[in-house]
Backbone as ProteinMPNN parsed JSONL, in Angstrom:
{"seq_chain_A": "MAAVRGLRVSVKAEAPAGPPALGLPSPEVESGVERGEPEPMEVEEGELEIVPVRRSLKELLPDTSRRYENKAGSFITGIDVTSKEAIEKKEQRAKRFHFRAEVNLAQRNVSLDRDMMKK", "coords_chain_A": {"N_chain_A": [[148.861, 233.992, 113.833], [148.999, 236.143, 112.182], [148.339, 235.223, 109.667], [145.637, 235.166, 109.461], [143.703, 237.346, 108.255], [141.416, 238.241, 106.794], [139.311, 237.337, 108.352], [135.972, 236.808, 109.194], [133.241, 237.013, 111.434], [130.023, 236.053, 112.296], [127.183, 236.399, 114.133], [124.244, 234.879, 115.174], [120.963, 236.281, 116.075], [119.194, 235.0, 117.438], [118.905, 233.107, 120.387], [119.699, 229.816, 121.441], [117.312, 227.468, 122.773], [118.286, 225.694, 124.79], [120.685, 224.915, 127.393], [122.652, 227.706, 128.465], [125.457, 228.699, 126.51], [128.978, 228.409, 126.533], [129.325, 228.494, 129.238], [128.172, 230.718, 130.397], [126.138, 232.359, 132.838], [122.439, 232.507, 132.808], [120.158, 235.217, 132.185], [118.019, 235.149, 133.688], [118.435, 233.666, 135.777], [120.226, 235.213, 137.181], [120.5, 237.373, 140.117], [119.133, 240.666, 141.134], [120.999, 242.186, 142.426], [123.502, 240.812, 141.683], [123.524, 241.722, 138.943], [124.361, 244.245, 139.066], [122.478, 246.328, 139.85], [121.525, 248.961, 141.692], [120.922, 248.845, 145.19], [117.78, 249.733, 146.568], [117.438, 252.8, 148.287], [116.847, 253.978, 151.667], [114.427, 256.369, 152.618], [113.767, 259.292, 154.525], [110.673, 260.638, 155.481], [109.763, 264.073, 155.474], [110.138, 267.674, 155.712], [111.544, 269.328, 152.958], [114.624, 271.008, 152.425], [115.442, 273.903, 150.979], [117.942, 274.747, 148.944], [120.022, 277.299, 147.759], [121.189, 277.455, 144.475], [122.273, 279.15, 142.54], [124.953, 281.237, 142.148], [126.932, 284.281, 142.157], [129.929, 284.83, 140.171], [131.781, 286.263, 141.402], [131.409, 285.539, 144.029], [132.241, 282.869, 144.126], [135.024, 282.769, 143.235], [137.898, 283.668, 144.532], [139.315, 287.052, 145.567], [141.938, 288.144, 143.853], [143.42, 290.262, 143.325], [145.804, 292.772, 143.425], [146.187, 295.501, 145.48], [147.351, 298.798, 145.862], [147.862, 301.451, 148.065], [148.256, 304.983, 147.879], [150.122, 306.733, 150.267], [149.38, 309.221, 150.819], [146.696, 308.966, 150.403], [145.414, 309.631, 148.062], [145.042, 308.245, 145.796], [144.29, 304.929, 144.362], [145.89, 302.055, 143.144], [146.224, 299.212, 141.107], [148.668, 298.407, 140.335], [152.042, 297.512, 140.894], [154.847, 299.085, 140.467], [157.343, 298.626, 141.268], [157.728, 295.887, 141.346], [159.028, 292.667, 140.468], [157.979, 291.505, 138.106], [156.916, 293.749, 136.639], [159.136, 295.411, 136.285], [160.634, 293.549, 134.606], [158.958, 293.615, 132.255], [159.16, 296.215, 131.658], [161.833, 296.297, 130.699], [161.59, 294.404, 128.621], [160.104, 295.794, 126.994], [161.682, 298.148, 126.41], [163.758, 296.907, 125.06], [162.292, 295.952, 122.848], [161.726, 298.425, 121.618], [164.193, 299.501, 121.031], [165.409, 301.044, 122.944], [167.505, 302.662, 125.312], [167.944, 302.972, 128.633], [169.663, 305.271, 129.868], [171.373, 307.156, 132.381], [171.582, 309.922, 132.208], [169.917, 312.259, 130.379], [171.039, 313.699, 128.1], [173.031, 311.971, 127.372], [171.578, 309.847, 126.552], [170.22, 310.976, 124.339], [172.447, 311.36, 122.653], [173.312, 308.737, 122.312], [171.237, 307.736, 120.936], [171.189, 309.256, 118.596], [173.771, 308.396, 117.478], [172.892, 305.757, 116.968], [171.11, 306.141, 114.957], [172.778, 307.177, 113.025], [174.329, 305.129, 112.316], [172.527, 303.527, 110.91]], "CA_chain_A": [[147.757, 234.937, 113.797], [149.112, 237.19, 111.027], [147.745, 234.673, 108.497], [144.269, 235.318, 109.488], [143.491, 238.801, 108.136], [140.153, 238.564, 106.426], [138.301, 236.554, 109.059], [134.609, 237.437, 109.497], [132.533, 236.329, 112.469], [128.581, 236.458, 112.253], [126.475, 235.921, 115.36], [122.845, 235.005, 115.083], [120.269, 237.143, 116.961], [118.256, 234.173, 118.211], [119.623, 232.164, 121.184], [119.048, 228.46, 121.567], [116.476, 227.243, 123.969], [118.881, 224.849, 125.671], [121.547, 225.538, 128.444], [123.627, 228.781, 127.96], [126.611, 228.411, 125.869], [130.306, 228.823, 127.185], [129.281, 228.613, 130.809], [127.798, 232.041, 131.042], [124.69, 232.266, 133.542], [121.43, 233.125, 132.032], [119.776, 236.41, 132.898], [116.868, 234.821, 134.593], [119.084, 232.957, 137.127], [121.007, 236.199, 138.069], [119.617, 238.225, 140.97], [119.287, 242.047, 140.761], [122.294, 242.604, 142.908], [124.553, 240.425, 140.782], [123.481, 242.383, 137.673], [124.786, 245.664, 139.151], [121.359, 247.175, 140.08], [121.788, 249.349, 143.066], [119.901, 248.642, 146.155], [116.975, 250.936, 147.029], [117.798, 253.594, 149.45], [115.787, 254.23, 152.705], [114.28, 257.807, 152.477], [112.779, 259.613, 155.633], [109.631, 261.663, 155.268], [109.845, 265.286, 156.122], [110.377, 268.867, 154.824], [112.817, 269.428, 152.17], [115.355, 272.247, 152.66], [115.814, 274.503, 149.736], [119.4, 275.102, 148.886], [120.168, 278.083, 146.637], [122.373, 276.985, 143.577], [122.773, 280.078, 141.615], [125.828, 282.17, 142.687], [127.727, 284.879, 141.19], [131.329, 284.371, 139.99], [132.612, 286.914, 142.417], [131.234, 284.787, 145.366], [132.932, 281.619, 143.898], [136.275, 283.061, 143.127], [138.486, 284.566, 145.63], [139.699, 288.338, 145.034], [143.369, 287.801, 143.872], [144.04, 291.447, 142.813], [146.702, 293.42, 144.382], [145.94, 296.962, 145.55], [148.448, 299.581, 146.671], [147.453, 302.83, 148.261], [149.153, 306.045, 148.148], [150.281, 307.141, 151.591], [148.554, 310.446, 151.155], [145.222, 308.342, 150.363], [144.703, 310.434, 147.064], [144.519, 307.221, 144.607], [144.668, 303.581, 144.582], [146.3, 301.578, 141.847], [146.453, 297.732, 141.053], [149.951, 298.167, 139.619], [153.206, 297.817, 141.623], [155.988, 299.425, 139.409], [158.664, 298.173, 141.718], [157.634, 294.492, 141.37], [159.879, 292.056, 139.513], [157.194, 291.438, 136.813], [156.811, 295.198, 136.171], [160.458, 295.656, 135.876], [160.91, 292.682, 133.467], [158.129, 294.044, 131.254], [159.661, 297.469, 131.232], [163.093, 295.963, 130.104], [161.328, 293.83, 127.448], [159.357, 296.992, 126.111], [162.834, 299.001, 126.101], [164.488, 296.193, 124.123], [161.54, 296.015, 121.506], [161.672, 299.722, 120.994], [165.463, 299.814, 120.984], [165.598, 302.196, 123.887], [168.551, 302.357, 126.412], [167.801, 303.775, 129.777], [170.906, 305.857, 130.489], [171.081, 307.957, 133.494], [171.503, 311.301, 131.764], [169.181, 312.486, 129.233], [171.889, 314.088, 126.988], [173.809, 310.796, 127.011], [170.587, 309.201, 125.781], [170.078, 311.533, 123.002], [173.615, 311.092, 121.863], [173.386, 307.35, 121.912], [170.118, 307.612, 119.799], [171.779, 309.909, 117.284], [174.733, 307.404, 117.033], [172.37, 304.482, 116.249], [170.526, 306.593, 113.658], [173.834, 307.443, 111.941], [174.677, 303.625, 111.956], [171.632, 302.882, 110.013]], "C_chain_A": [[147.72, 235.916, 112.766], [148.443, 236.585, 109.762], [146.339, 234.989, 108.368], [143.997, 236.856, 109.375], [142.144, 239.04, 107.646], [139.16, 237.63, 107.047], [137.067, 237.323, 109.412], [133.874, 236.554, 110.47], [131.06, 237.038, 112.443], [128.037, 235.776, 113.538], [124.886, 236.058, 115.069], [122.068, 235.779, 116.293], [119.521, 236.087, 117.884], [119.246, 233.245, 119.051], [118.941, 230.884, 121.346], [118.366, 228.204, 122.86], [117.123, 226.303, 125.057], [119.675, 225.631, 126.712], [122.294, 226.561, 127.858], [124.764, 228.295, 127.555], [127.835, 229.041, 126.587], [130.098, 228.994, 128.607], [128.825, 229.93, 131.243], [126.324, 231.87, 131.695], [123.535, 233.019, 132.717], [120.788, 234.26, 132.828], [118.72, 236.061, 133.796], [117.472, 234.391, 135.911], [119.818, 234.152, 137.881], [119.969, 237.062, 138.875], [119.851, 239.765, 140.569], [120.642, 242.543, 141.154], [123.507, 242.075, 142.182], [124.652, 241.115, 139.418], [124.078, 243.777, 137.922], [123.615, 246.667, 139.404], [121.636, 247.755, 141.477], [120.603, 249.066, 143.851], [119.217, 249.766, 146.467], [117.336, 251.551, 148.401], [116.603, 253.871, 150.529], [115.542, 255.871, 152.587], [113.305, 258.233, 153.677], [111.866, 260.714, 155.106], [109.907, 262.922, 155.982], [109.893, 266.39, 155.114], [111.605, 268.863, 154.205], [113.357, 270.855, 152.346], [115.887, 272.655, 151.336], [117.161, 275.221, 149.872], [119.539, 276.017, 147.667], [121.41, 277.641, 145.633], [123.005, 278.144, 142.856], [123.612, 281.138, 142.522], [126.615, 282.913, 141.749], [129.179, 284.322, 141.157], [132.13, 285.096, 140.939], [132.62, 286.145, 143.806], [132.073, 283.585, 145.236], [134.495, 281.767, 143.915], [136.821, 284.067, 144.07], [139.087, 285.841, 144.775], [141.357, 288.227, 145.08], [143.957, 289.204, 143.304], [144.635, 292.163, 143.811], [146.321, 294.85, 144.408], [146.907, 297.592, 146.375], [147.797, 300.956, 146.827], [148.609, 303.731, 148.463], [149.161, 306.428, 149.636], [149.507, 308.365, 151.964], [147.151, 310.161, 151.002], [144.611, 309.183, 149.084], [144.333, 309.382, 145.916], [144.969, 305.966, 145.158], [144.912, 302.918, 143.26], [146.453, 300.003, 142.006], [147.85, 297.509, 140.607], [151.099, 298.387, 140.629], [154.455, 297.926, 140.571], [157.199, 299.004, 139.933], [158.792, 296.503, 141.736], [158.594, 293.871, 140.342], [159.211, 291.846, 138.125], [157.218, 292.668, 136.039], [158.095, 295.494, 135.576], [160.865, 294.924, 134.592], [160.176, 293.238, 132.092], [158.663, 295.411, 130.76], [161.007, 297.309, 130.334], [162.664, 295.267, 128.746], [160.891, 294.937, 126.462], [160.651, 297.948, 125.664], [163.492, 298.209, 124.912], [163.768, 296.213, 122.607], [161.631, 297.315, 120.863], [163.121, 300.282, 120.843], [165.781, 301.133, 121.842], [166.541, 301.71, 124.979], [168.134, 303.518, 127.395], [169.003, 304.29, 130.375], [170.465, 306.811, 131.537], [170.865, 309.483, 133.136], [170.703, 311.346, 130.5], [169.973, 312.852, 127.835], [172.557, 312.956, 126.527], [172.765, 309.868, 126.235], [170.194, 309.615, 124.457], [171.223, 311.391, 122.153], [173.653, 309.713, 121.326], [172.367, 307.048, 120.871], [170.605, 308.163, 118.566], [172.847, 309.027, 116.702], [174.235, 306.178, 116.293], [171.727, 304.775, 115.028], [171.554, 306.72, 112.591], [174.404, 305.971, 111.498], [173.861, 303.066, 110.803], [171.622, 303.625, 108.827]], "O_chain_A": [[146.684, 236.49, 112.433], [148.023, 237.334, 108.88], [145.838, 235.085, 107.247], [144.076, 237.555, 110.385], [141.619, 240.076, 108.053], [138.247, 237.162, 106.367], [137.173, 238.445, 109.909], [133.919, 235.338, 110.281], [130.887, 238.254, 112.538], [128.458, 234.679, 113.905], [124.351, 237.13, 114.785], [122.601, 235.847, 117.401], [119.282, 236.393, 119.052], [120.225, 232.707, 118.533], [117.712, 230.834, 121.388], [118.792, 228.668, 123.917], [116.545, 226.145, 126.132], [119.431, 226.818, 126.928], [122.641, 226.375, 126.692], [125.214, 227.37, 128.231], [127.706, 230.109, 127.186], [130.87, 229.781, 129.156], [129.059, 230.286, 132.398], [125.439, 231.28, 131.076], [123.768, 234.03, 132.055], [120.874, 234.255, 134.056], [118.565, 236.812, 134.759], [117.016, 234.754, 136.995], [119.994, 234.074, 139.096], [118.864, 237.396, 138.448], [120.709, 240.049, 139.733], [121.346, 243.205, 140.392], [124.489, 242.807, 142.057], [125.714, 241.109, 138.795], [124.287, 244.467, 136.925], [123.836, 247.851, 139.148], [121.972, 246.982, 142.375], [119.469, 249.029, 143.373], [119.846, 250.806, 146.662], [117.494, 250.898, 149.432], [115.448, 253.962, 150.116], [116.535, 256.587, 152.465], [112.224, 257.667, 153.839], [112.293, 261.602, 154.369], [110.301, 262.822, 157.144], [109.736, 266.195, 153.909], [112.63, 268.469, 154.761], [112.575, 271.804, 152.405], [116.634, 271.946, 150.661], [117.43, 276.083, 150.709], [119.199, 275.562, 146.575], [122.541, 277.513, 146.102], [124.205, 278.105, 142.585], [123.094, 281.775, 143.439], [126.983, 282.416, 140.685], [129.578, 283.492, 141.973], [133.18, 284.573, 141.312], [133.591, 286.111, 144.561], [132.66, 283.231, 146.258], [135.182, 280.964, 144.547], [136.267, 285.133, 144.337], [139.317, 285.758, 143.569], [141.98, 288.222, 146.142], [145.079, 289.135, 142.803], [144.151, 292.239, 144.941], [146.133, 295.404, 143.325], [147.295, 297.097, 147.434], [147.266, 301.536, 145.879], [149.662, 303.435, 149.029], [148.067, 306.408, 150.201], [149.057, 308.583, 153.089], [146.346, 310.998, 151.412], [143.4, 309.403, 149.068], [143.397, 309.636, 145.158], [145.755, 305.819, 146.094], [144.187, 303.201, 142.307], [146.824, 299.587, 143.104], [148.202, 296.334, 140.504], [151.107, 299.47, 141.214], [154.923, 296.957, 139.973], [158.166, 298.969, 139.173], [159.824, 295.936, 142.095], [158.94, 294.563, 139.385], [159.866, 292.01, 137.096], [157.524, 292.639, 134.847], [158.146, 295.821, 134.39], [161.355, 295.526, 133.637], [160.769, 293.277, 131.013], [158.61, 295.702, 129.566], [161.237, 298.068, 129.392], [163.347, 295.526, 127.755], [161.274, 294.969, 125.292], [160.592, 298.481, 124.555], [163.748, 298.804, 123.865], [164.34, 296.402, 121.534], [161.618, 297.374, 119.634], [163.255, 301.468, 120.543], [166.353, 302.114, 121.368], [166.444, 300.596, 125.495], [168.01, 304.702, 127.079], [169.395, 303.754, 131.412], [169.308, 307.228, 131.574], [170.042, 310.17, 133.741], [170.855, 310.481, 129.637], [169.646, 312.425, 126.728], [172.718, 312.852, 125.311], [173.181, 309.172, 125.308], [169.881, 308.826, 123.566], [171.038, 311.297, 120.939], [173.948, 309.461, 120.158], [172.586, 306.2, 120.006], [170.434, 307.544, 117.516], [172.865, 308.886, 115.479], [174.8, 305.636, 115.343], [171.688, 303.958, 114.108], [171.306, 306.432, 111.42], [174.876, 305.785, 110.377], [174.311, 302.329, 109.926], [170.918, 303.27, 107.882]]}, "name": "protein", "num_of_chains": 1, "seq": "MAAVRGLRVSVKAEAPAGPPALGLPSPEVESGVERGEPEPMEVEEGELEIVPVRRSLKELLPDTSRRYENKAGSFITGIDVTSKEAIEKKEQRAKRFHFRAEVNLAQRNVSLDRDMMKK"}
């Protein structure tokens, strides 16, 4: 097969009037079902029901936002600062800005001064 690289095949548009070649059935002999045409469906006569198609995005998608209320009821926020994701974000932000969250403010200032002296 590897020796046949430049083989070209041409097919004539006109078919011979005789029996079909290669044992393929002719289109005149095939019925509509054999060709893959769908059978007609039975339809009942009556009134058509109108179904609204247009819907807003809020109706289609469920509300996935988290809301947390203050016990006093003065404000509502969608952020939980005690969640694992929020704590990880704070830690990443602290690393990005070279901030160490020490317990004592004086210790934090001293450590920042030491870092500045090293640079």
